[in-house]
GROMACS .gro file of C-alpha atoms in nm:
model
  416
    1UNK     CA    1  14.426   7.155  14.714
    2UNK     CA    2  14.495   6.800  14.850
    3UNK     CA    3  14.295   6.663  14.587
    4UNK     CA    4  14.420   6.856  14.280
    5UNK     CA    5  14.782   6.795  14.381
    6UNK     CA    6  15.078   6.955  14.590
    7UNK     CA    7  15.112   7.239  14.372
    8UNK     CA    8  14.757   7.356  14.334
    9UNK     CA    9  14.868   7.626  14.655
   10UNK     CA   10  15.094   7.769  14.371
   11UNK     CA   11  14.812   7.801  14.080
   12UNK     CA   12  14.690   8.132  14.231
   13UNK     CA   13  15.040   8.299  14.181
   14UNK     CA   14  15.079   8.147  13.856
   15UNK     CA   15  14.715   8.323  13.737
   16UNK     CA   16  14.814   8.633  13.852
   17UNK     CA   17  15.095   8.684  13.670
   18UNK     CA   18  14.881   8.553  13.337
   19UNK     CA   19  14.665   8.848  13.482
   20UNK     CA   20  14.940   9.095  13.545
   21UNK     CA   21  15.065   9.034  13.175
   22UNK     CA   22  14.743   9.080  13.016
   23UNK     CA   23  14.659   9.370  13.175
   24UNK     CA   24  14.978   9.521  13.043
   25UNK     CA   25  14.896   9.425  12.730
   26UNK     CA   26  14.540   9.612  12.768
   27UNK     CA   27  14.725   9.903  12.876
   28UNK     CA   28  14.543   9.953  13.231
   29UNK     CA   29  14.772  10.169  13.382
   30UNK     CA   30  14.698  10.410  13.134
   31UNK     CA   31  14.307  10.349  13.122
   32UNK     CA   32  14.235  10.232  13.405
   33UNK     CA   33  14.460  10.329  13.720
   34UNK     CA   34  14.537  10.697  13.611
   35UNK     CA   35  14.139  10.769  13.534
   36UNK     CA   36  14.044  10.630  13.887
   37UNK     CA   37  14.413  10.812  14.061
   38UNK     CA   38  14.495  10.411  14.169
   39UNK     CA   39  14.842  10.250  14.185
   40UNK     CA   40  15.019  10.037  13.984
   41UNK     CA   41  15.033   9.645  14.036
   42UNK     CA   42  15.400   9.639  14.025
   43UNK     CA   43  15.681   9.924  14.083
   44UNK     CA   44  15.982  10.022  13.921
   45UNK     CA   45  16.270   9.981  14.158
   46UNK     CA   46  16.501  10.189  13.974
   47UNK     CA   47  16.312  10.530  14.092
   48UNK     CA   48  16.407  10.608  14.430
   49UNK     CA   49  16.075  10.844  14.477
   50UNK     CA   50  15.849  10.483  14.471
   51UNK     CA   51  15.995  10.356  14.723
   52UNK     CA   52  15.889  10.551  14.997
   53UNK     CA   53  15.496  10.444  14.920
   54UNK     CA   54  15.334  10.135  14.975
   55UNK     CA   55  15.283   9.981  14.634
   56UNK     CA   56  15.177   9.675  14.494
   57UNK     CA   57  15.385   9.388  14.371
   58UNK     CA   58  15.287   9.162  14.091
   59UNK     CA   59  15.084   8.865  14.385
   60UNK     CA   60  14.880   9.159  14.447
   61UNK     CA   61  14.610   8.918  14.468
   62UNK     CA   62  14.704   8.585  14.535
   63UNK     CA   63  14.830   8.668  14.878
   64UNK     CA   64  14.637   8.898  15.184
   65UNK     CA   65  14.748   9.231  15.268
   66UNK     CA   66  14.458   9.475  15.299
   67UNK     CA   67  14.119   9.383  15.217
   68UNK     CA   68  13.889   9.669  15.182
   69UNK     CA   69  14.207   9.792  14.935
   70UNK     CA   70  14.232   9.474  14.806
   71UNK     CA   71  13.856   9.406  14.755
   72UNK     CA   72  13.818   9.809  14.581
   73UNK     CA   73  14.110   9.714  14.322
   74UNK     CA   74  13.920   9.376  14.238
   75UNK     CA   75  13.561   9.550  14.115
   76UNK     CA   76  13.686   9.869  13.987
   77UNK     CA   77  13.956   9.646  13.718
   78UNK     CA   78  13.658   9.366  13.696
   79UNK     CA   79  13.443   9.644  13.607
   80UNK     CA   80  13.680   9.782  13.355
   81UNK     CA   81  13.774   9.470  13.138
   82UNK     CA   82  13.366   9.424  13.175
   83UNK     CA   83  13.344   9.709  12.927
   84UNK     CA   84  13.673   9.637  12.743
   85UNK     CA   85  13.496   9.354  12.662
   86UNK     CA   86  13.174   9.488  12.515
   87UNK     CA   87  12.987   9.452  12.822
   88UNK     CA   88  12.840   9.837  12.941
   89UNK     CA   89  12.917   9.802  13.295
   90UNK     CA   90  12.882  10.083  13.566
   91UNK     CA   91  13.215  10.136  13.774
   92UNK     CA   92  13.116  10.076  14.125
   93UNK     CA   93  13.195  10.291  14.418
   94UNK     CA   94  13.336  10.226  14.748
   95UNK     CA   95  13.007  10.260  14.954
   96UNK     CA   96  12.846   9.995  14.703
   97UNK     CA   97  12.716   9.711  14.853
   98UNK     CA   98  12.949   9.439  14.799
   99UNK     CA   99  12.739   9.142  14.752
  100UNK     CA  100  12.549   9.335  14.488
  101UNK     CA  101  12.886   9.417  14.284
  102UNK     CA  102  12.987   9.054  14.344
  103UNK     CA  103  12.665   8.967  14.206
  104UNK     CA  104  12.670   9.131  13.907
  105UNK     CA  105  13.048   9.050  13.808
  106UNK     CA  106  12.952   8.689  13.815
  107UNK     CA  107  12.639   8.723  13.635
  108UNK     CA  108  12.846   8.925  13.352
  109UNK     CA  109  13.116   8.608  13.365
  110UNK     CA  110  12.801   8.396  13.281
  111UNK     CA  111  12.667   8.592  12.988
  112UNK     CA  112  13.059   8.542  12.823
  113UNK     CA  113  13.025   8.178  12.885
  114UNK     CA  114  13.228   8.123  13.173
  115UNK     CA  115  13.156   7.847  13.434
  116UNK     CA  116  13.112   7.970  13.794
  117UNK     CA  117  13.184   7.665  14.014
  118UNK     CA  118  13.236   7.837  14.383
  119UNK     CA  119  13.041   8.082  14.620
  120UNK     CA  120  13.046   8.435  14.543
  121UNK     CA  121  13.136   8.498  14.963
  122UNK     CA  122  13.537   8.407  14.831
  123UNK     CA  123  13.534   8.700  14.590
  124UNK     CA  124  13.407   8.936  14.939
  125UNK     CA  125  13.819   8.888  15.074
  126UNK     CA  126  13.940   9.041  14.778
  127UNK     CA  127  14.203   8.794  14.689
  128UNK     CA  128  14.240   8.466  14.648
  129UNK     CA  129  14.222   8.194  14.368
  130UNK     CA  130  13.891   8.272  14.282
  131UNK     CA  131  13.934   8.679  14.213
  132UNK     CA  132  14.296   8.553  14.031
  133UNK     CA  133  14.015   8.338  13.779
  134UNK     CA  134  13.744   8.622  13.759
  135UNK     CA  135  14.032   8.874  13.635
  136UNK     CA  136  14.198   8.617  13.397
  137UNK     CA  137  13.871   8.508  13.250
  138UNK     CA  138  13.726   8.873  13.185
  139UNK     CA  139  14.113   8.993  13.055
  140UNK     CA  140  14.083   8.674  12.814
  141UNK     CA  141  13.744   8.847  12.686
  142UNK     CA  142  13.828   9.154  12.707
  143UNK     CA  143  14.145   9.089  12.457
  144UNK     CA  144  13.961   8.821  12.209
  145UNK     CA  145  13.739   9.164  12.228
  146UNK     CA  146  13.988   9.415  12.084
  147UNK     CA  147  14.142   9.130  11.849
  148UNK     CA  148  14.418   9.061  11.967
  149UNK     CA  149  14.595   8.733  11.927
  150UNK     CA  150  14.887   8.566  12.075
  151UNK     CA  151  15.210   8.472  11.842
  152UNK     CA  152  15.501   8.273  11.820
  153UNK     CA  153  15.793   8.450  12.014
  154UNK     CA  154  16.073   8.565  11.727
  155UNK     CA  155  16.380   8.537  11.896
  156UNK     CA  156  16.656   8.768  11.752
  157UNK     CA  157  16.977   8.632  11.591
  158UNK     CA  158  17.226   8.787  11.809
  159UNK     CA  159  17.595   8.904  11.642
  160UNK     CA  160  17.838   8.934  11.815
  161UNK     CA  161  18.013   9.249  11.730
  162UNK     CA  162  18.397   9.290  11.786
  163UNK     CA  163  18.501   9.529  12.004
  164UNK     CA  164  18.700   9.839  11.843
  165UNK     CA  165  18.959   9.932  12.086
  166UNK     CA  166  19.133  10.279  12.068
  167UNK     CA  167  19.446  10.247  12.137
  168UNK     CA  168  19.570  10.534  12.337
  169UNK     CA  169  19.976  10.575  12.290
  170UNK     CA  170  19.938  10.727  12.639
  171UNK     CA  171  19.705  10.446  12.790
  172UNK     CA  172  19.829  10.100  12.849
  173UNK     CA  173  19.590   9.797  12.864
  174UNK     CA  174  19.625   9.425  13.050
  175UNK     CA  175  19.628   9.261  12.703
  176UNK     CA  176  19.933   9.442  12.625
  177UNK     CA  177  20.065   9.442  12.957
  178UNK     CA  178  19.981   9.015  12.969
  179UNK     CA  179  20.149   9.008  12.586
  180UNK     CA  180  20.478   9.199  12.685
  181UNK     CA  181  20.521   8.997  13.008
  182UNK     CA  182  20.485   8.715  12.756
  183UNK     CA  183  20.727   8.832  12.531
  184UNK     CA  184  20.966   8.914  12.773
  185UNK     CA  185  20.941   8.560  12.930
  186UNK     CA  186  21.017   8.421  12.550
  187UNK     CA  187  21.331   8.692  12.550
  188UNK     CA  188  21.435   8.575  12.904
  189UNK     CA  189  21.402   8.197  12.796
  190UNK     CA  190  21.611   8.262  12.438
  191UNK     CA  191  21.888   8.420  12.683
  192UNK     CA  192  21.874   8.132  12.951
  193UNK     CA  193  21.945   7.868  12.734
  194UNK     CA  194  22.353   7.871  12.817
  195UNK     CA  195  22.452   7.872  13.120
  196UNK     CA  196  22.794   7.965  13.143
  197UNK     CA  197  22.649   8.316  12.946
  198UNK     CA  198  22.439   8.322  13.203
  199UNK     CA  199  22.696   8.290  13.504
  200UNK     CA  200  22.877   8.582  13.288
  201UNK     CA  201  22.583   8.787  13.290
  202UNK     CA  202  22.520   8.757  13.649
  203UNK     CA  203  22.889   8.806  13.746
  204UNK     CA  204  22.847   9.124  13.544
  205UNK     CA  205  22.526   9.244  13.621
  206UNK     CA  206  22.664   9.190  14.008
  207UNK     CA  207  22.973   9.440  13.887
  208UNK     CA  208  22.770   9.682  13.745
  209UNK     CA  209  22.488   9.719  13.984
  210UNK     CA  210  22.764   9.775  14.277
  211UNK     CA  211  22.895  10.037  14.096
  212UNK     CA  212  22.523  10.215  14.057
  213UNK     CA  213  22.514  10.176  14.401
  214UNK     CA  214  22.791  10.358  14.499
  215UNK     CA  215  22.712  10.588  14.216
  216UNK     CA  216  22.329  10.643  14.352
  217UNK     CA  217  22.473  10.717  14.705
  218UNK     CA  218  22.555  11.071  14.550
  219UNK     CA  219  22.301  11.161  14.359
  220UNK     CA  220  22.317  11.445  14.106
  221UNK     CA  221  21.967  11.458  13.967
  222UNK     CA  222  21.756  11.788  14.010
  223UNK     CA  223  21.422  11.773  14.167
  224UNK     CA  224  21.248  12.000  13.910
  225UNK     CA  225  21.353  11.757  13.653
  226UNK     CA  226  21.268  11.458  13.850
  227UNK     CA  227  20.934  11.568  13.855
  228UNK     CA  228  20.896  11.676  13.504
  229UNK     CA  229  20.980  11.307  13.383
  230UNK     CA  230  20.767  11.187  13.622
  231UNK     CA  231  20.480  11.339  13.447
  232UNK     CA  232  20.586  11.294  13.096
  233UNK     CA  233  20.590  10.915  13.199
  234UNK     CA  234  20.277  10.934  13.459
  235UNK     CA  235  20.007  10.888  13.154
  236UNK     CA  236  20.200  10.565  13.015
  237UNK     CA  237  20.176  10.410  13.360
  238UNK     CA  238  19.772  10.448  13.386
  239UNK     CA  239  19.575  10.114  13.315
  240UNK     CA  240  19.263  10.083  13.204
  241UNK     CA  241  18.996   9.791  13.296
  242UNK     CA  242  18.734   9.692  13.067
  243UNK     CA  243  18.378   9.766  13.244
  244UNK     CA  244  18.209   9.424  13.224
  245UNK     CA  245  17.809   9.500  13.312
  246UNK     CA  246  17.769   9.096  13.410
  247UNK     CA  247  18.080   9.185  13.698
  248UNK     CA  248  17.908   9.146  14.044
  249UNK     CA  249  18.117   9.409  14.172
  250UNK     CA  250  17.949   9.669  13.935
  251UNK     CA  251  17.620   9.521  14.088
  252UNK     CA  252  17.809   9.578  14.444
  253UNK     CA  253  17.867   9.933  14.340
  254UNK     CA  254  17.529  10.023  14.219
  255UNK     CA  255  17.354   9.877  14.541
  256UNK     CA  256  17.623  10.128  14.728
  257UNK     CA  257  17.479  10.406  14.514
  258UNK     CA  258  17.163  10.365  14.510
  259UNK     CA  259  17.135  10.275  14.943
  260UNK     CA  260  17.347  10.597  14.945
  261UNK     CA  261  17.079  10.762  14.757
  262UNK     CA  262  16.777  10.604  14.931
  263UNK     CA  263  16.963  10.715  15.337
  264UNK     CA  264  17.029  11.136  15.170
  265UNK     CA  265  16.688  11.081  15.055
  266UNK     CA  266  16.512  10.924  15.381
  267UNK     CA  267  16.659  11.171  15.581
  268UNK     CA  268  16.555  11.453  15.385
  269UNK     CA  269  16.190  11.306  15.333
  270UNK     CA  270  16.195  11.169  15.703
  271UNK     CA  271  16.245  11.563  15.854
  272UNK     CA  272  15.946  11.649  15.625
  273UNK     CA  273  15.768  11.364  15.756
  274UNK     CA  274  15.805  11.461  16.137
  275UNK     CA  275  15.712  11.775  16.015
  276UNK     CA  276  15.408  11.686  15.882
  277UNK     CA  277  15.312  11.427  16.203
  278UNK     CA  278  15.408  11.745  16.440
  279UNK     CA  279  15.123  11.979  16.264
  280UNK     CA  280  14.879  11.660  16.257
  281UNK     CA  281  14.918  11.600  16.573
  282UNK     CA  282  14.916  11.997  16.675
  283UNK     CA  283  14.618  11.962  16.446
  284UNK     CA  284  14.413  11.673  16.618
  285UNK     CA  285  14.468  11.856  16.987
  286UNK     CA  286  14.336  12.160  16.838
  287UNK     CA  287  14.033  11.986  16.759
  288UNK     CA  288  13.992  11.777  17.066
  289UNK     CA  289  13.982  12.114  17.230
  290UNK     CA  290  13.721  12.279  17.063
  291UNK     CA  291  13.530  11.988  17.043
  292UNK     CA  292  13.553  11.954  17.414
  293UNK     CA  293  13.433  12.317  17.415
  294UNK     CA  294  13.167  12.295  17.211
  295UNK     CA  295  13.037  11.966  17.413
  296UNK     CA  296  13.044  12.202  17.721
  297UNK     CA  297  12.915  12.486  17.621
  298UNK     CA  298  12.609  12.266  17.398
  299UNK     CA  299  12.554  12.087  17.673
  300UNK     CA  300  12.214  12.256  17.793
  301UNK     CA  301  12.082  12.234  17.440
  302UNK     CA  302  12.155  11.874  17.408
  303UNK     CA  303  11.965  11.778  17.734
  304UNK     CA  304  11.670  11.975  17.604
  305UNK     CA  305  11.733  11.826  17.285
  306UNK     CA  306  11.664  11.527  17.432
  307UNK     CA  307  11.354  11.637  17.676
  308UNK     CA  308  11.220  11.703  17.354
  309UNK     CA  309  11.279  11.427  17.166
  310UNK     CA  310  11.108  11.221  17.482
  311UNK     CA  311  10.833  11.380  17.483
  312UNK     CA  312  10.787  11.328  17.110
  313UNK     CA  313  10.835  10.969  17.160
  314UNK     CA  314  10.552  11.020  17.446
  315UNK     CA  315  10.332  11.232  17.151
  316UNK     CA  316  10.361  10.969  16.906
  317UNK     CA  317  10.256  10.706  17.095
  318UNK     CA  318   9.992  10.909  17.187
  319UNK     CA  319   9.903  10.948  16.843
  320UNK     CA  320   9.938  10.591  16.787
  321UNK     CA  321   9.677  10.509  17.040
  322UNK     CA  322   9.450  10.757  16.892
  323UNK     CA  323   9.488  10.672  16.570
  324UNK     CA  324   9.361  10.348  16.670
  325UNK     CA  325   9.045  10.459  16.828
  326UNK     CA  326   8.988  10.692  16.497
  327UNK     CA  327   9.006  10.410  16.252
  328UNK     CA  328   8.738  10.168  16.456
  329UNK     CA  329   8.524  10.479  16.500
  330UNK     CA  330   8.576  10.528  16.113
  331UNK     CA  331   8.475  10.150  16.045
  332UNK     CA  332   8.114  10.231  16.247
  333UNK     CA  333   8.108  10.541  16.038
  334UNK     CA  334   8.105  10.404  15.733
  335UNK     CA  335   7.870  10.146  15.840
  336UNK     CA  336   7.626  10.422  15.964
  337UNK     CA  337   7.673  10.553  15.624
  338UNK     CA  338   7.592  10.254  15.398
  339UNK     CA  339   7.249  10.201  15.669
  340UNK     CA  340   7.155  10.557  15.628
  341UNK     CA  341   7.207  10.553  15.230
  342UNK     CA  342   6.990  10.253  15.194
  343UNK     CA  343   6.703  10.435  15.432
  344UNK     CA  344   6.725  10.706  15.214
  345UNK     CA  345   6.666  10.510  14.862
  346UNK     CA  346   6.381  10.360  15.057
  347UNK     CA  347   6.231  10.717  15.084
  348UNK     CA  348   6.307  10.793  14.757
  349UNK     CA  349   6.134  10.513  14.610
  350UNK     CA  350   5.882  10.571  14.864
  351UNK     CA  351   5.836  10.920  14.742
  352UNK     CA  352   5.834  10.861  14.409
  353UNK     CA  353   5.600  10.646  14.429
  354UNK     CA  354   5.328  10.866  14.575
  355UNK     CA  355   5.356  11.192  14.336
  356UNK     CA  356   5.325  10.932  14.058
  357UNK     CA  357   4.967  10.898  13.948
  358UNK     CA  358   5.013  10.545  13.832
  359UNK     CA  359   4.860  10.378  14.126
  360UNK     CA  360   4.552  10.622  14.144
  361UNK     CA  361   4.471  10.540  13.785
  362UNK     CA  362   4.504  10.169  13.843
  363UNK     CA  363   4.255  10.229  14.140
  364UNK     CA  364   4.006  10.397  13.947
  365UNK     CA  365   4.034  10.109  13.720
  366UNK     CA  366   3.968   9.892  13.962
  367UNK     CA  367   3.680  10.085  14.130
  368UNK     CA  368   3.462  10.087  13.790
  369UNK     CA  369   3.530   9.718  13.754
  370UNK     CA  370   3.404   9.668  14.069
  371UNK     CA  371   3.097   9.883  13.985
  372UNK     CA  372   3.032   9.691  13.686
  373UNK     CA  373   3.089   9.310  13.880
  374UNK     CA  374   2.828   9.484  14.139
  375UNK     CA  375   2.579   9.557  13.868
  376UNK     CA  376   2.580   9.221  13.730
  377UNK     CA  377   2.556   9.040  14.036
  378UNK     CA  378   2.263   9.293  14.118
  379UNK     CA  379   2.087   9.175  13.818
  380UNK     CA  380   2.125   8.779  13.842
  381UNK     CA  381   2.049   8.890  14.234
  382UNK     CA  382   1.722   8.977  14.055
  383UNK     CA  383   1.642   8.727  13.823
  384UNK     CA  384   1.746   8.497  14.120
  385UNK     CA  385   1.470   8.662  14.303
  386UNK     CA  386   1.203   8.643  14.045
  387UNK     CA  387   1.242   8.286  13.969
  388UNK     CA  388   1.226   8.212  14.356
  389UNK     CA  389   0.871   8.422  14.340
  390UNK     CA  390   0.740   8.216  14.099
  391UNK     CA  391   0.849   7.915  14.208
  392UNK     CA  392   0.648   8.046  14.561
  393UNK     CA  393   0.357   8.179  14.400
  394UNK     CA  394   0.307   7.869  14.145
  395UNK     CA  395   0.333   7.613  14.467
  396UNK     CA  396   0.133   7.825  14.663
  397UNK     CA  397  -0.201   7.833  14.349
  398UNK     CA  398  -0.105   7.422  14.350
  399UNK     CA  399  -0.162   7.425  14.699
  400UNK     CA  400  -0.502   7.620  14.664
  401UNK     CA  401  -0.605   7.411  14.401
  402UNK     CA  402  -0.577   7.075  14.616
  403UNK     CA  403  -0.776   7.207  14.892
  404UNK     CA  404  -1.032   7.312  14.694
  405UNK     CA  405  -0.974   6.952  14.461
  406UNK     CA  406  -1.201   6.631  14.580
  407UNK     CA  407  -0.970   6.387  14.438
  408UNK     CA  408  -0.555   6.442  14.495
  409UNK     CA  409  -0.382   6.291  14.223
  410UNK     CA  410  -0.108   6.028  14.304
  411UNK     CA  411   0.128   6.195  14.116
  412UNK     CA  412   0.111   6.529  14.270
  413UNK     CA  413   0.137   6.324  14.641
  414UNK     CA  414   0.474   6.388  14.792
  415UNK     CA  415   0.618   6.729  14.599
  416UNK     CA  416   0.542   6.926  14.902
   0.00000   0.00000   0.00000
């Protein structure tokens, strides 16, 4: 505030009567405050019956006076010039939570263009400069919405209108009482002109109103009578004052009335009131009593309520403990399983494999080729062995034949 200048502590009451204005011209006493069963902003001094309840004046919120109240009013009118403005908006509640309300207010300010230059924690008070901009900003929308625009003030041409006075033969008025005393001040002046007339008159006058006196001592006049003129001549005498409503005096006089009005009413509504207070009060012993009653006469149940509600703290961790040992026991399980399902594809394959008549075939197979390799090695085992006995049997008739030979050739020396 030091920054902006010395009167930026005033802006906040200056927004919320922008605020207050626009939301009369939106109608949201009718739409708004009536549908939800809220109060008013502002109050209407002139009906005695609002005074006796708390409400609101137009710094509703600029200035701190309850804030749960305070904070309720802020979301639930937000929340209507939300959807004024085109914006479906659901009205919140009071057991909402508050940062999510403030939340989405702000975020809906956003969308409409609106910049959002503090925390939302000053909108959680409920009053302030900050809930004084949210309302004037969304009311703004909320009118550009249903078209409205502002206009040049017309001011009317004002007349003024003369007065028609009745004139009553039987009323007088101070304008003609101020224009005879005039007139008879001209008449008095037109006959004090001469002086010696005047000394005469006097003189006279002095005569004359001796002799009335002595004449006056003895008075002849009837009573009856007396009182008969004085009523002919009683409705000439009345004056008549012109009611002015600028007088302060008629402002005096109403104040009178109405604190009149507002005591014959206080006490009237303050013997109701005790009333009321005696039966609450009558009302809260009452149920101190029986709740004091009930307490002792529960009493047994509630300590076995509680027995019970140890020992099924005791069962649960119980349960907790074996619960524990059931899910490691499961983990070997399931490991048991997945070892005994591979044993048993082993088998399987195992099996399979000898009903299946695959293997004996391939044996066979393999038998008959191995007769056949054995029956050709059997025959070059043979030839083998007949070459080998004629080798043996041709050495053994060269041998012969050199014994029996004079002469060895050289050529046959050295092959044995």
């Amino acid at each position: 505030a030091a920054e902006r200048g010395p009167g930026a502590a005033y802006h906040m009451f200056v927004l919320m009567e922008d605020v207050l204005e626009k939301l009369k011209l939106l109608s949201y006493e009718e739409e708004a405050l009536r549908r939800h069963n809220m109060r008013p902003l502002s109050r209407n001094a002139k009906h005695l019956y609002l005074l006796f309840f708390p409400f609101l004046n137009r710094h509703y919120f600029a200035l701190p006076t309850n804030p749960g109240e305070q904070f309720f009013m802020f979301c639930t009118l937000a929340a209507w010039l939300i959807t004024k403005a085109g914006h479906p908006f659901e009205q919140p509640q009071e057991y909402d939570d508050p940062n999510a309300i403030i939340s989405k207010i702000l975020s809906e300010l956003r969308s409409f263009g609106r910049p959002v230059d503090f925390p939302p924690s000053k909108l959680k008070a409920g009053y302030g400069e900050q809930a004084c901009y949210v309302l004037d900003c969304l009311a703004e929308e909320a009118l550009k919405y249903t078209g409205f625009s502002w206009k040049r003030p017309v001011y009317p041409t004002e007349e003024l209108e003369e007065e028609e006075i009745t004139e009553d033969d039987a009323e007088l008025t101070l304008d003609k009482l101020e224009e005879e005393a005039v007139e008879e001040e001209s008449d008095n002046e037109e006959n004090f002109l001469d002086l010696n007339v005047l000394k005469a008159q006097t003189y006279k006058s002095d005569v004359s109103d001796s002799a009335k006196q002595e004449e006056i001592l003895e008075s002849t006049t009837d009573a009856a009578e007396w009182n008969l003129e004085v009523e002919r001549v009683l409705p000439q005498l009345k004056v008549t004052v012109r009611t002015d409503n600028k007088d302060w005096r008629i402002h005096v006089d109403q104040m009178h009335q109405h604190k009149d009005g507002i005591e014959s009413a206080l006490k009237e509504t303050k013997g109701y009131l005790d009333k009321l207070q005696n039966e609450i009060s009558r009302t809260l012993e009452k149920i101190n009593s029986r709740e004091k009653y009930i307490n002792n006469q529960l009493e047994h149940l509630v300590q076995e309520y509680r027995s019970a509600q140890a020992l099924l703290s005791e069962a649960k961790e119980k349960y907790q403990e074996g619960s524990g040992g059931v899910t490691e026991r499961i983990k070997v399980l399931s490991e048991i399983t997945e070892v005994l399902e591979k044993v048993k594809q082993e088998m399987e394959e195992k099996g399979s494999s000898m009903t299946d008549g695959a293997p004996l075939v391939k044996i066979k197979q393999a038998l008959t080729k191995l007769k056949q390799e054995t029956l050709q090695m059997d025959i070059r085992i043979g030839v083998m062995e007949h070459t080998l006995l004629q080798s043996k049997l041709k050495e053994k008739s060269n041998m012969t034949r050199d014994m029996h030979a004079t002469v060895i050739p050289e050529t046959t020396v050295g092959v044995y």
